[in-house]
PDB file of C-alpha atoms and ligand atoms in Angstrom:
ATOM      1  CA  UNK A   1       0.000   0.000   0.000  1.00  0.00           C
ATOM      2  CA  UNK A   2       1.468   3.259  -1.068  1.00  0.00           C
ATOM      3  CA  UNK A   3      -1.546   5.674   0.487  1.00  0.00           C
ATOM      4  CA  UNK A   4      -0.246   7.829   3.673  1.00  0.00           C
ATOM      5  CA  UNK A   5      -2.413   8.388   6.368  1.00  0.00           C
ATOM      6  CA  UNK A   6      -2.103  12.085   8.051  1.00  0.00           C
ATOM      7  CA  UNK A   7      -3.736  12.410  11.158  1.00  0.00           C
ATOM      8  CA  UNK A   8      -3.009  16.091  11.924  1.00  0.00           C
ATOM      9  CA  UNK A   9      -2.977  19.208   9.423  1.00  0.00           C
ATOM     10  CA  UNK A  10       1.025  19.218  11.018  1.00  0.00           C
ATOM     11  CA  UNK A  11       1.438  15.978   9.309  1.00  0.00           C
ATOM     12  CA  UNK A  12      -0.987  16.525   6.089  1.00  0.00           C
ATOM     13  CA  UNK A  13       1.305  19.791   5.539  1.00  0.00           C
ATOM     14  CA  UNK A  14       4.640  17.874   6.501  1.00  0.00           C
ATOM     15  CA  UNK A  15       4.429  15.652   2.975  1.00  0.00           C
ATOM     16  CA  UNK A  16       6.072  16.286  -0.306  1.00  0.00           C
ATOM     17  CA  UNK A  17       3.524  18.422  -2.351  1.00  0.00           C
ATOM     18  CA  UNK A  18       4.158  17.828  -6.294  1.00  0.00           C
ATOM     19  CA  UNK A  19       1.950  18.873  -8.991  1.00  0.00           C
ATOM     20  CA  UNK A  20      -1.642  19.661  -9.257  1.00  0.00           C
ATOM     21  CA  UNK A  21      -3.551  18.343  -5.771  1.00  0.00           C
ATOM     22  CA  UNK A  22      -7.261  17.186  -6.360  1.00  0.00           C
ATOM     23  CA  UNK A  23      -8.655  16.398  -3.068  1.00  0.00           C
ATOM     24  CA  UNK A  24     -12.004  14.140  -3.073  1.00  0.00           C
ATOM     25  CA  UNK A  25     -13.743  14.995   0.492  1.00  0.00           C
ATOM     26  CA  UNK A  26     -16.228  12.501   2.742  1.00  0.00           C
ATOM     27  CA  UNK A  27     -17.048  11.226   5.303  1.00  0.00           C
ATOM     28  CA  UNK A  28     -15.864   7.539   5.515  1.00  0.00           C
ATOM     29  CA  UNK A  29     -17.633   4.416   5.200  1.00  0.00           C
ATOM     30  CA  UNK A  30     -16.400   4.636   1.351  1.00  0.00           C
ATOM     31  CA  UNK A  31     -17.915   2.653  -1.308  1.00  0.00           C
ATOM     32  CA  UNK A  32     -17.328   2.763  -5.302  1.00  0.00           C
ATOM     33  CA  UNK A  33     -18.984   6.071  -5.617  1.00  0.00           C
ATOM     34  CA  UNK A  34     -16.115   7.316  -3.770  1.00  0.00           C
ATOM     35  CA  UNK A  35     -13.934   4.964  -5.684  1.00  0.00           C
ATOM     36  CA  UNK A  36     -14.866   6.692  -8.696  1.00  0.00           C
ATOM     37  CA  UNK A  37     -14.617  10.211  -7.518  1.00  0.00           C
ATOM     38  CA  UNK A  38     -11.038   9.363  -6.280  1.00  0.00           C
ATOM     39  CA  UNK A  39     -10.022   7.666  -9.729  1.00  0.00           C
ATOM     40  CA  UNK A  40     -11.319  10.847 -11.673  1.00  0.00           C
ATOM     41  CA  UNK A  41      -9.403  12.762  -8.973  1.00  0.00           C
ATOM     42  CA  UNK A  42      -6.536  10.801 -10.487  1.00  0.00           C
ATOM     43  CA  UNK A  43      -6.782  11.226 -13.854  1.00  0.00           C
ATOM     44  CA  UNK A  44      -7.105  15.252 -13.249  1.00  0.00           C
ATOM     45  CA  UNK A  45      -4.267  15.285 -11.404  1.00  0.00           C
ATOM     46  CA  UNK A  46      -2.343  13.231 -13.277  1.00  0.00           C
ATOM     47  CA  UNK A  47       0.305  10.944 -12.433  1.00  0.00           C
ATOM     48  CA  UNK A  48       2.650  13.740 -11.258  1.00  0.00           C
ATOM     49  CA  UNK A  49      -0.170  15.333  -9.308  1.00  0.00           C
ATOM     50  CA  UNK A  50      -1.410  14.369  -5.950  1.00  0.00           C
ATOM     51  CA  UNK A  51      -4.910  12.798  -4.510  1.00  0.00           C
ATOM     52  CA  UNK A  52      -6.029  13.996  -1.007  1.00  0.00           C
ATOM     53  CA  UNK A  53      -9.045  12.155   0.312  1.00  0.00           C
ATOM     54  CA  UNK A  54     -10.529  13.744   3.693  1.00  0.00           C
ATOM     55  CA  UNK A  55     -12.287  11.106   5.889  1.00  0.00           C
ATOM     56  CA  UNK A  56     -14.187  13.252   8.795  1.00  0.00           C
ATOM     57  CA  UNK A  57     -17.611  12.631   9.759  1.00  0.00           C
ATOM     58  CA  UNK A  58     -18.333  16.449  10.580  1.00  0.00           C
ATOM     59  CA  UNK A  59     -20.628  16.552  13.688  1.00  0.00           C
ATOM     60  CA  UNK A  60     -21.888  20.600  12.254  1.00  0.00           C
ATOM     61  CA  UNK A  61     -24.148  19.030   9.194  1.00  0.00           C
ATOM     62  CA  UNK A  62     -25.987  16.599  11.797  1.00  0.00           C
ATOM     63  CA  UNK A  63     -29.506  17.221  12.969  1.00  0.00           C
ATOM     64  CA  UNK A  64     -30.719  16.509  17.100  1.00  0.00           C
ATOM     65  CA  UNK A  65     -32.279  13.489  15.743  1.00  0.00           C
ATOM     66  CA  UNK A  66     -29.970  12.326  12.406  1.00  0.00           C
ATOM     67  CA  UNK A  67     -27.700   9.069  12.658  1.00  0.00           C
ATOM     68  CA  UNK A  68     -24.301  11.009  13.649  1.00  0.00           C
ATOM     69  CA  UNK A  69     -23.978   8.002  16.292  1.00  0.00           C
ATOM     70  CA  UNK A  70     -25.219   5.570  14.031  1.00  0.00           C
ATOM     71  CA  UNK A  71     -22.673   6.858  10.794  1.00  0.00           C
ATOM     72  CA  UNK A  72     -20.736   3.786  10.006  1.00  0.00           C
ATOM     73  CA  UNK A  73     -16.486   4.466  10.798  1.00  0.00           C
ATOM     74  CA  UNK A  74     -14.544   2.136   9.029  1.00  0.00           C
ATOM     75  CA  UNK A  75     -11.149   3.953   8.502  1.00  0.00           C
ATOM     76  CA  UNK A  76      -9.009   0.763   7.978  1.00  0.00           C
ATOM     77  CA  UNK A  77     -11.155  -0.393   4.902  1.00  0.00           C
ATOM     78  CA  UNK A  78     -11.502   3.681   3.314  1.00  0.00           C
ATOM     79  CA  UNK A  79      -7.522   4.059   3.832  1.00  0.00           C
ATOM     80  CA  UNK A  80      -7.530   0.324   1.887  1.00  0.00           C
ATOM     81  CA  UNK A  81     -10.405   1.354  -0.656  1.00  0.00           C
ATOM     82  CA  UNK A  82      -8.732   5.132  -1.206  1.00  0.00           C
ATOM     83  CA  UNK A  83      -5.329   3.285  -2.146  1.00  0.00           C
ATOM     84  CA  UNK A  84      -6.854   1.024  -4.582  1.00  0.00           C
ATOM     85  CA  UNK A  85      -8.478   3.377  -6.471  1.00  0.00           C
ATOM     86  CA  UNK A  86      -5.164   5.686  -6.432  1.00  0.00           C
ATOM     87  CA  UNK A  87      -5.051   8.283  -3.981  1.00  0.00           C
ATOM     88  CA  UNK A  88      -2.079   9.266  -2.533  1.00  0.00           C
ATOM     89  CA  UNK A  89      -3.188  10.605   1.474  1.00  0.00           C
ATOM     90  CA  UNK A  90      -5.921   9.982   3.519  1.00  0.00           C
ATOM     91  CA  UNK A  91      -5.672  13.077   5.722  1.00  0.00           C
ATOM     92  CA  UNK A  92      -8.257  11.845   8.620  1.00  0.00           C
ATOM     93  CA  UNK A  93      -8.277  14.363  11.419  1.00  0.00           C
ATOM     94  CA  UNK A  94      -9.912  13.979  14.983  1.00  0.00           C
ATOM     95  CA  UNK A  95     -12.617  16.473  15.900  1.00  0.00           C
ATOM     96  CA  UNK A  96     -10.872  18.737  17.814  1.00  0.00           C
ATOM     97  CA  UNK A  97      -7.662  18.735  15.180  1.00  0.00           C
ATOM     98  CA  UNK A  98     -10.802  20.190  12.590  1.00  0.00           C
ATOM     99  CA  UNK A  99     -12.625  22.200  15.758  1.00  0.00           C
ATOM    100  CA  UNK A 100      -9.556  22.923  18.177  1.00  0.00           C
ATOM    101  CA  UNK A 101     -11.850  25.362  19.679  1.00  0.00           C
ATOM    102  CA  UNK A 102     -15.074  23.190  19.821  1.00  0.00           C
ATOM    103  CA  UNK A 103     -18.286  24.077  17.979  1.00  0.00           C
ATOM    104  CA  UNK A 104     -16.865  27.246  15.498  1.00  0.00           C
ATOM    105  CA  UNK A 105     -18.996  30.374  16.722  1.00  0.00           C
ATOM    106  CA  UNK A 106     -17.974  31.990  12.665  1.00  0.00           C
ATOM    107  CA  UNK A 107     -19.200  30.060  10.367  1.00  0.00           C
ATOM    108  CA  UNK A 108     -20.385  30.006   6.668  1.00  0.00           C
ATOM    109  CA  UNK A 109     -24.152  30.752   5.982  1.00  0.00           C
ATOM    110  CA  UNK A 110     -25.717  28.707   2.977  1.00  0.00           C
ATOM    111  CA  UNK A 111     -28.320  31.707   2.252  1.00  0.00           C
ATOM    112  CA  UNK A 112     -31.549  31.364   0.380  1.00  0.00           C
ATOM    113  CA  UNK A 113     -30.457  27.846  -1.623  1.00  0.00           C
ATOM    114  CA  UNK A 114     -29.522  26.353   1.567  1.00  0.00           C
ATOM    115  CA  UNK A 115     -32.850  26.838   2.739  1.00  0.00           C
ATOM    116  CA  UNK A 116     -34.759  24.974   0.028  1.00  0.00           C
ATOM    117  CA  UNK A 117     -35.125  21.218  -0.039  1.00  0.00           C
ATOM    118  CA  UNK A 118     -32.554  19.484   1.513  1.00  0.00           C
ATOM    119  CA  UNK A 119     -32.080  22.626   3.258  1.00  0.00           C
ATOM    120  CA  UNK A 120     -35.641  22.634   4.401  1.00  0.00           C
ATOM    121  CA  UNK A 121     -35.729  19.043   6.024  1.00  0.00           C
ATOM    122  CA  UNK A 122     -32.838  19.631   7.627  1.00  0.00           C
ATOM    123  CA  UNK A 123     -32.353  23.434   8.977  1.00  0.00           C
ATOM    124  CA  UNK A 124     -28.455  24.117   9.093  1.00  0.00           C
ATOM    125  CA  UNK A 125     -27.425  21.461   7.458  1.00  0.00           C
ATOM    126  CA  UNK A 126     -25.933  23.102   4.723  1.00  0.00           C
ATOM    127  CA  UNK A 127     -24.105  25.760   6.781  1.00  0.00           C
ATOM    128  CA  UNK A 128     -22.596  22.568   8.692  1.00  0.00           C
ATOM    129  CA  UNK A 129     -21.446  21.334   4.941  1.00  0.00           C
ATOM    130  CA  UNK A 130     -20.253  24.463   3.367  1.00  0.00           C
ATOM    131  CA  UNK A 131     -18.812  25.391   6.944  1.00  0.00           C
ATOM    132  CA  UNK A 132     -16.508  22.094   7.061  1.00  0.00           C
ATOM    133  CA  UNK A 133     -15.943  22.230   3.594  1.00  0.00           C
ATOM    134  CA  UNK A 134     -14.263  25.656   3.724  1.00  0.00           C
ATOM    135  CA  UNK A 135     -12.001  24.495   6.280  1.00  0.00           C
ATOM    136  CA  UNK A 136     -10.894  21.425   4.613  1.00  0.00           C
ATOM    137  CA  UNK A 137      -9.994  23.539   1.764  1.00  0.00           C
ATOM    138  CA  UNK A 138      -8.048  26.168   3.869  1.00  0.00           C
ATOM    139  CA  UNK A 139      -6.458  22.782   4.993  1.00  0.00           C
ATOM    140  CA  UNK A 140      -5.634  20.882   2.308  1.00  0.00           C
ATOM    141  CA  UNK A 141      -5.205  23.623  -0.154  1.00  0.00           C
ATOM    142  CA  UNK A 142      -6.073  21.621  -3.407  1.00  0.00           C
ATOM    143  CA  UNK A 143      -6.431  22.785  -7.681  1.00  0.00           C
ATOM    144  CA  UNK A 144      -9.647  20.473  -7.940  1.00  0.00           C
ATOM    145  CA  UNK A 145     -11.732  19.520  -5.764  1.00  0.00           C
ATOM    146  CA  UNK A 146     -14.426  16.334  -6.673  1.00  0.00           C
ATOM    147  CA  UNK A 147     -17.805  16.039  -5.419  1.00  0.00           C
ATOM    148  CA  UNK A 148     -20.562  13.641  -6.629  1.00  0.00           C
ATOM    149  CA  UNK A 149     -23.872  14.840  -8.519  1.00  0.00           C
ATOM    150  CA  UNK A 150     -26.024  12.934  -6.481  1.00  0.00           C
ATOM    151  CA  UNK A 151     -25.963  15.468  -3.773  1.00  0.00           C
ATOM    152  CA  UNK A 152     -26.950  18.077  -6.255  1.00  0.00           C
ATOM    153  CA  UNK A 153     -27.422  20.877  -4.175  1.00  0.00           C
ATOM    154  CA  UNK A 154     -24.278  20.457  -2.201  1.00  0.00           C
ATOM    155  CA  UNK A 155     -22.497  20.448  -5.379  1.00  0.00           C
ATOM    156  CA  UNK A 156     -24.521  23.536  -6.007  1.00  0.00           C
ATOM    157  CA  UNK A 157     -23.957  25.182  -2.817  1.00  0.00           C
ATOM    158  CA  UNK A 158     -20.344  24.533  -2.923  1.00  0.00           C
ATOM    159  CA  UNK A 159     -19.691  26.150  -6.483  1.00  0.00           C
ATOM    160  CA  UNK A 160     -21.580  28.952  -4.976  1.00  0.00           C
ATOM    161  CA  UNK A 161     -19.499  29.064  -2.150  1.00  0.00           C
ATOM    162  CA  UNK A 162     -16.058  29.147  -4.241  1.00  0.00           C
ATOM    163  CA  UNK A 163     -17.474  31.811  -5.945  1.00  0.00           C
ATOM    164  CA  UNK A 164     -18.846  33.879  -3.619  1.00  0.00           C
ATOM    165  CA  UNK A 165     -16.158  33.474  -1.564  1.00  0.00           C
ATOM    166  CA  UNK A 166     -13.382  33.969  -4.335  1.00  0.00           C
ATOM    167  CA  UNK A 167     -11.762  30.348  -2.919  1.00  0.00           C
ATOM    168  CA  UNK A 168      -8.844  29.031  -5.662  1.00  0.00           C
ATOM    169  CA  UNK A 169     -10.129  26.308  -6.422  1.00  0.00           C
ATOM    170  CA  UNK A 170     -11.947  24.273  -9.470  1.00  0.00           C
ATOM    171  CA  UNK A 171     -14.998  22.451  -8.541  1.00  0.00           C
ATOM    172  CA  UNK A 172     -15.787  19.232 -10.085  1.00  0.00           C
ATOM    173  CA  UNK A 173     -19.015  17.453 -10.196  1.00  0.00           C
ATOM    174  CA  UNK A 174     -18.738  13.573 -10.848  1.00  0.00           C
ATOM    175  CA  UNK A 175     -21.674  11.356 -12.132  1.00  0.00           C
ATOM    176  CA  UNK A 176     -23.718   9.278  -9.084  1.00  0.00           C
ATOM    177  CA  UNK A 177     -22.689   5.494  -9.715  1.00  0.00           C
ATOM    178  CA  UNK A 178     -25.565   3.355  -9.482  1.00  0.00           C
ATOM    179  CA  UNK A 179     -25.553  -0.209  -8.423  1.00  0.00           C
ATOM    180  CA  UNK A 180     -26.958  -2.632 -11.727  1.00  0.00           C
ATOM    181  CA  UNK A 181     -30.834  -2.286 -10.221  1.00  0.00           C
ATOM    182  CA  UNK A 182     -30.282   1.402 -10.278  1.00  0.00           C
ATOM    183  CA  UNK A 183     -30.341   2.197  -6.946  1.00  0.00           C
ATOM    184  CA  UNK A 184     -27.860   4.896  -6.517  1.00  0.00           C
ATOM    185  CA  UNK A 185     -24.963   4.372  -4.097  1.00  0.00           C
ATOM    186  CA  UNK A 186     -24.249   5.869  -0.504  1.00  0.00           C
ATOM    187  CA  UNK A 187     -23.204   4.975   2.300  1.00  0.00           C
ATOM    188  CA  UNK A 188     -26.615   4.856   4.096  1.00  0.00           C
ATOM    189  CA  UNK A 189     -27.522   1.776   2.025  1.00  0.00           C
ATOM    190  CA  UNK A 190     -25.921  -0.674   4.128  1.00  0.00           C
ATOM    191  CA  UNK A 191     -28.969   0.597   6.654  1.00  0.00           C
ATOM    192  CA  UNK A 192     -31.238  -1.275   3.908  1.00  0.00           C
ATOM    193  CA  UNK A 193     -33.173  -4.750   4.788  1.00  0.00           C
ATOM    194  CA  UNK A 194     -33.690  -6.165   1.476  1.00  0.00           C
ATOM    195  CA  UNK A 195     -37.472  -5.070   1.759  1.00  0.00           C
ATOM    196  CA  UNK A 196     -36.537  -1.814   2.433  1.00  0.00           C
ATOM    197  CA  UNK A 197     -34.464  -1.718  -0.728  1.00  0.00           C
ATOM    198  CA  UNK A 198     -37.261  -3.040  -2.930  1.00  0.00           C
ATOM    199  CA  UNK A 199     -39.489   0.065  -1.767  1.00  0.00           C
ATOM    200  CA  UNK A 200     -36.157   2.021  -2.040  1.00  0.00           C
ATOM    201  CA  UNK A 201     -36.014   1.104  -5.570  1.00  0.00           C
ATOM    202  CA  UNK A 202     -38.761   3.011  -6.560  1.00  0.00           C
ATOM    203  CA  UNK A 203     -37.105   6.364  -6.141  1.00  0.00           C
ATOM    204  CA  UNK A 204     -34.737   5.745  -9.268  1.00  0.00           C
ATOM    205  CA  UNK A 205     -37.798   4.060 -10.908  1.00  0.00           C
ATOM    206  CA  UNK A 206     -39.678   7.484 -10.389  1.00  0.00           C
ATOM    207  CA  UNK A 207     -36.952   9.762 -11.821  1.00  0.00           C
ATOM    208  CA  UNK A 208     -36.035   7.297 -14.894  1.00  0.00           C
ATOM    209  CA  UNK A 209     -39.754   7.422 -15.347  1.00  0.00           C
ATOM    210  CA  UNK A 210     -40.270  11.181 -14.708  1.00  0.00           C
ATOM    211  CA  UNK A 211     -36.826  11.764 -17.115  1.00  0.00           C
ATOM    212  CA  UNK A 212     -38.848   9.259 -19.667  1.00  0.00           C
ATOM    213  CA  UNK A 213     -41.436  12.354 -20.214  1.00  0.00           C
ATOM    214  CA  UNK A 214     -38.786  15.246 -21.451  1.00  0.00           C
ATOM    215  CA  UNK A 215     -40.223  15.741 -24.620  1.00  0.00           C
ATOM    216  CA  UNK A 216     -43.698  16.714 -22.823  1.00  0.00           C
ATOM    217  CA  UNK A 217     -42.461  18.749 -20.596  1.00  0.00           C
ATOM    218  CA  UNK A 218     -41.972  19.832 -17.157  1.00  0.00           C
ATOM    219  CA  UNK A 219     -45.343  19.229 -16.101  1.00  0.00           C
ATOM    220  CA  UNK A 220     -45.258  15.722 -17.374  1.00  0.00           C
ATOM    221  CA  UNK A 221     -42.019  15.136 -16.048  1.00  0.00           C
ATOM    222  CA  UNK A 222     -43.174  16.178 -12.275  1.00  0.00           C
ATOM    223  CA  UNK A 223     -46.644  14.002 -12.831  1.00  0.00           C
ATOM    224  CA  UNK A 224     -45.592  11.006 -14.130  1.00  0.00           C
ATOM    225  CA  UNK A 225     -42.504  10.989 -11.655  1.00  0.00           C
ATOM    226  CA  UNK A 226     -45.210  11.729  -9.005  1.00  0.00           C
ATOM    227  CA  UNK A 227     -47.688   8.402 -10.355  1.00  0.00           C
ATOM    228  CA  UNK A 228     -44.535   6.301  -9.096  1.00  0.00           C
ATOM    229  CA  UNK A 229     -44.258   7.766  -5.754  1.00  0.00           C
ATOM    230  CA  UNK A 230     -47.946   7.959  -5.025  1.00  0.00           C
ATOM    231  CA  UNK A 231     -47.763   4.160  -6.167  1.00  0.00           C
ATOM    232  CA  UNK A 232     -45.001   3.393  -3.726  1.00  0.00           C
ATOM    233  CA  UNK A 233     -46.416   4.956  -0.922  1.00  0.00           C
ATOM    234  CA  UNK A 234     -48.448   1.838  -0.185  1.00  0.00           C
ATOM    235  CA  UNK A 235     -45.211  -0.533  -0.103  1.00  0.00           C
ATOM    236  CA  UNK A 236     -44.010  -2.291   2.701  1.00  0.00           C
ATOM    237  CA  UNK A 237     -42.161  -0.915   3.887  1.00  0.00           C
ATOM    238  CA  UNK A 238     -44.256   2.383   2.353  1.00  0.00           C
ATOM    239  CA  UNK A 239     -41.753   5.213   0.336  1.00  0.00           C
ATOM    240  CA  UNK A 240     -42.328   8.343   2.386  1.00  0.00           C
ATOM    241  CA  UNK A 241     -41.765  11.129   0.795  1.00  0.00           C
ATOM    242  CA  UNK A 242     -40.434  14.418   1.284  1.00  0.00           C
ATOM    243  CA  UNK A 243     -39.801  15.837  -1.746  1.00  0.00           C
ATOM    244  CA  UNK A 244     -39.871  15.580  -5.488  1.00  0.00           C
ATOM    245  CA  UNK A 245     -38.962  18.772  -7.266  1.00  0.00           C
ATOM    246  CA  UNK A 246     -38.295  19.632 -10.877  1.00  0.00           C
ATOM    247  CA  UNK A 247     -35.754  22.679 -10.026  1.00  0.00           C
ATOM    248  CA  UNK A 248     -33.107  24.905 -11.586  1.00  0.00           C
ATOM    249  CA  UNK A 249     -29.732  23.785 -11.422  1.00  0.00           C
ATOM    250  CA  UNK A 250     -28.274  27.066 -10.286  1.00  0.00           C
ATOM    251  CA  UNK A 251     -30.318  27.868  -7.022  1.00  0.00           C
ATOM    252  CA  UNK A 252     -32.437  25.189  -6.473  1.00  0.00           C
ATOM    253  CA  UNK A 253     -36.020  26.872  -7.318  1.00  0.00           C
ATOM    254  CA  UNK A 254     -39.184  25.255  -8.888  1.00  0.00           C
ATOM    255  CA  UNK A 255     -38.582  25.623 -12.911  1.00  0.00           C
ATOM    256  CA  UNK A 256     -41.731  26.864 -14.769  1.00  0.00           C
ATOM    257  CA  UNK A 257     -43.523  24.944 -16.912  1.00  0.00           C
ATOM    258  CA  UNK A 258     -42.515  26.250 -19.599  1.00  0.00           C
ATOM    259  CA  UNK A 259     -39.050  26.044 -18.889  1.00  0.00           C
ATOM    260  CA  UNK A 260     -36.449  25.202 -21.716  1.00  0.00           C
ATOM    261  CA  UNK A 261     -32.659  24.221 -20.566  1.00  0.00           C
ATOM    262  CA  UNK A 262     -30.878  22.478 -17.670  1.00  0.00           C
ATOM    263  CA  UNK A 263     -33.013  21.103 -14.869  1.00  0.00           C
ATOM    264  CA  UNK A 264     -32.730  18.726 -11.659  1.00  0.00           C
ATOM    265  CA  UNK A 265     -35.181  16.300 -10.632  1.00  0.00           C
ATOM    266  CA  UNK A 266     -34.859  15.498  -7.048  1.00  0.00           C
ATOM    267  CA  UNK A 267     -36.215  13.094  -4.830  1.00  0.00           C
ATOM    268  CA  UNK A 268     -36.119  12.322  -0.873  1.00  0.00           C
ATOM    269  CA  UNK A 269     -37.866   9.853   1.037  1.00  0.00           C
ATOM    270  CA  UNK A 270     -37.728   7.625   4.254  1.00  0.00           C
ATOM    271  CA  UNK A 271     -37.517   4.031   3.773  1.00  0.00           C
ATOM    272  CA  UNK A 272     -38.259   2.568   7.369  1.00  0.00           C
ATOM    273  CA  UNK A 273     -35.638   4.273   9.197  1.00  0.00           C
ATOM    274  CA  UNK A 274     -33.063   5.508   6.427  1.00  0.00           C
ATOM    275  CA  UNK A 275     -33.287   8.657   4.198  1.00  0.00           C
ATOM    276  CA  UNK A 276     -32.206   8.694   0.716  1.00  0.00           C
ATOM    277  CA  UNK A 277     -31.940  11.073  -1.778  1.00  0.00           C
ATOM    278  CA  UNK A 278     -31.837  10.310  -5.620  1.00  0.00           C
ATOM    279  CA  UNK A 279     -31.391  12.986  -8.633  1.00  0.00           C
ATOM    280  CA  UNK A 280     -31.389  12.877 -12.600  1.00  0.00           C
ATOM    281  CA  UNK A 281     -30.003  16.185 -14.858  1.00  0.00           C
ATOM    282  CA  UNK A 282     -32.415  17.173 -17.379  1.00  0.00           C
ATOM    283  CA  UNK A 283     -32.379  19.558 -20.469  1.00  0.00           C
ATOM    284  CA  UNK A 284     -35.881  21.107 -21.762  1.00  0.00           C
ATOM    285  CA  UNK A 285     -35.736  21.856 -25.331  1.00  0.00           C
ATOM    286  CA  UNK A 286     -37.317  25.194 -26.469  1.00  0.00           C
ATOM    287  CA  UNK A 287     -41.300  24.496 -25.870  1.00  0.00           C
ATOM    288  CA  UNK A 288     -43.692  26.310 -28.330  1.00  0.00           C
TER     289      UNK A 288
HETATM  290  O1  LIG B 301     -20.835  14.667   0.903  1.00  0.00           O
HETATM  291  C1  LIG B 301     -20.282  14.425   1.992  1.00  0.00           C
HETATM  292  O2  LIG B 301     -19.849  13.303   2.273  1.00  0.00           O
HETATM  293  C2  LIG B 301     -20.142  15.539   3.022  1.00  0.00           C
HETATM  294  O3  LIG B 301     -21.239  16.382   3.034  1.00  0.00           O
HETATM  295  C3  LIG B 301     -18.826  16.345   2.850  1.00  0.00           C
HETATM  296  C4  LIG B 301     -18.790  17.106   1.537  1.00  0.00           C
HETATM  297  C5  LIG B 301     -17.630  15.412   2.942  1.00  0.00           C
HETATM  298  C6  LIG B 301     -18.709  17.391   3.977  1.00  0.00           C
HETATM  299  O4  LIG B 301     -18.703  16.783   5.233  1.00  0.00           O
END
């Protein structure tokens, strides 16, 4: 194994820096979505560049009553995973080495985006993100920087946030890797009995089917979408939904119907005791 492991920024900082760094952040419990993300990270760097892959469970983007205790930490098997698929650290720091000071009193504000969706089942969440996410950048100092697509508005929020902010760095978003019935892949899956992953099967169903309607529109896209959901609410275990939104790409609001170019439909729902959250890109042609 050639991956290093820094535990401290002291020791993250202390190691030869050559080329171009892409650094691919998460928290743990990696899987082949991160695989991917890392092996893209890779191939942007380039063999003379350097992959960084963060590993820190950030206690600020947790809710009173969301699984921080429950978030699987399995640091042996990421450090083994993030070497496979070619990265060259795993910086992994300890809570206090990210908060020396505790919980940070400063800290970034989403604004209106982070209040929508995501940002409206879970109040703060995306402050926690964009707050962590800031610092690890400050930290690892990286070109690139990788984050999936299937947490859309994160990616969102973050390119946002580098711009906003005027932070040096290029954000990348990576395809969501889907496992072969579709479902798409996260760490929360492993929560899944295989009943629960049957009902959970219907979110991707609803988006394929939703993305299926294009041509007709954004209206069709949201109702037949919708016809899938409404079906799957009387699984067992039931799909409960939160959301399903047809929005725009750039701040996250409800596109009209009549909207022509890039879109996002989103979908999040409760599958006995585990959230997911699913998303397809769409374009609208020009509608007449
Ligand atoms: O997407 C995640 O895993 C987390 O939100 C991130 C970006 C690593 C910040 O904690």
């Amino acid at each position: 194994m050639t991956t290093q492991l820094a535990r401290t920024a002291e020791e993250l900082h202390a190691l030869p820096r050559e080329g171009r760094r892409a650094v691919v952040m998460t928290m743990g419990a990696l899987h082949e979505g991160h695989a991917t993300l890392v092996r893209e990270a890779r191939r942007l760097a380039g063999p003379d560049g350097q992959v960084v892959v963060t590993v820190f469970v950030n206690p600020l983007q947790f809710g009173p009553n969301e699984d921080l205790d429950r978030y699987p930490r399995t640091l042996d098997a990421d450090v083994l995973l993030a070497d496979q698929a070619g990265a060259d650290v795993v910086f992994a720091p300890a809570a206090d080495e990210v908060y020396p000071g505790g919980e940070p009193q400063v800290r970034i504000t989403a604004g209106p985006m982070g209040e929508r969706l995501e940002g409206a089942s879970r109040p703060g969440h995306f402050d926690g993100v964009l707050t962590v996410v800031a610092k690890l950048l400050h930290l690892t100092a990286p070109d690139l920087a990788l984050f999936g697509q299937k947490d859309a508005q994160q990616l969102a929020l973050i390119r946002r946030m580098a711009r906003d902010l005027n932070f040096p760095v290029e954000i990348v978003g990576v395809p969501t890797v889907r496992e072969g019935d579709n479902l798409a892949l996260s760490s929360r899956n492993r929560y899944l009995s295989d009943a629960d992953r049957a009902s959970a099967l219907e979110l991707s169903r609803a988006l394929l089917t939703g993305a299926a309607a294009l041509e007709a529109g954004p209206a069709a896209v949201r109702r037949s979408a919708r016809a899938i959901l409404d079906a799957a609410a009387a699984m067992e275990p039931p799909v409960v939904l939160d959301y399903l939104a047809l929005v725009d790409p750039a701040d996250f609001t409800e596109v009209a119907d009549d909207h022509s170019g890039e879109a996002v439909l989103a979908v999040a729902a409760r599958v006995g005791t585990t959230r997911l959250i699913d998303n397809v890109h769409l374009t609208f042609g020009e509608r007449r």
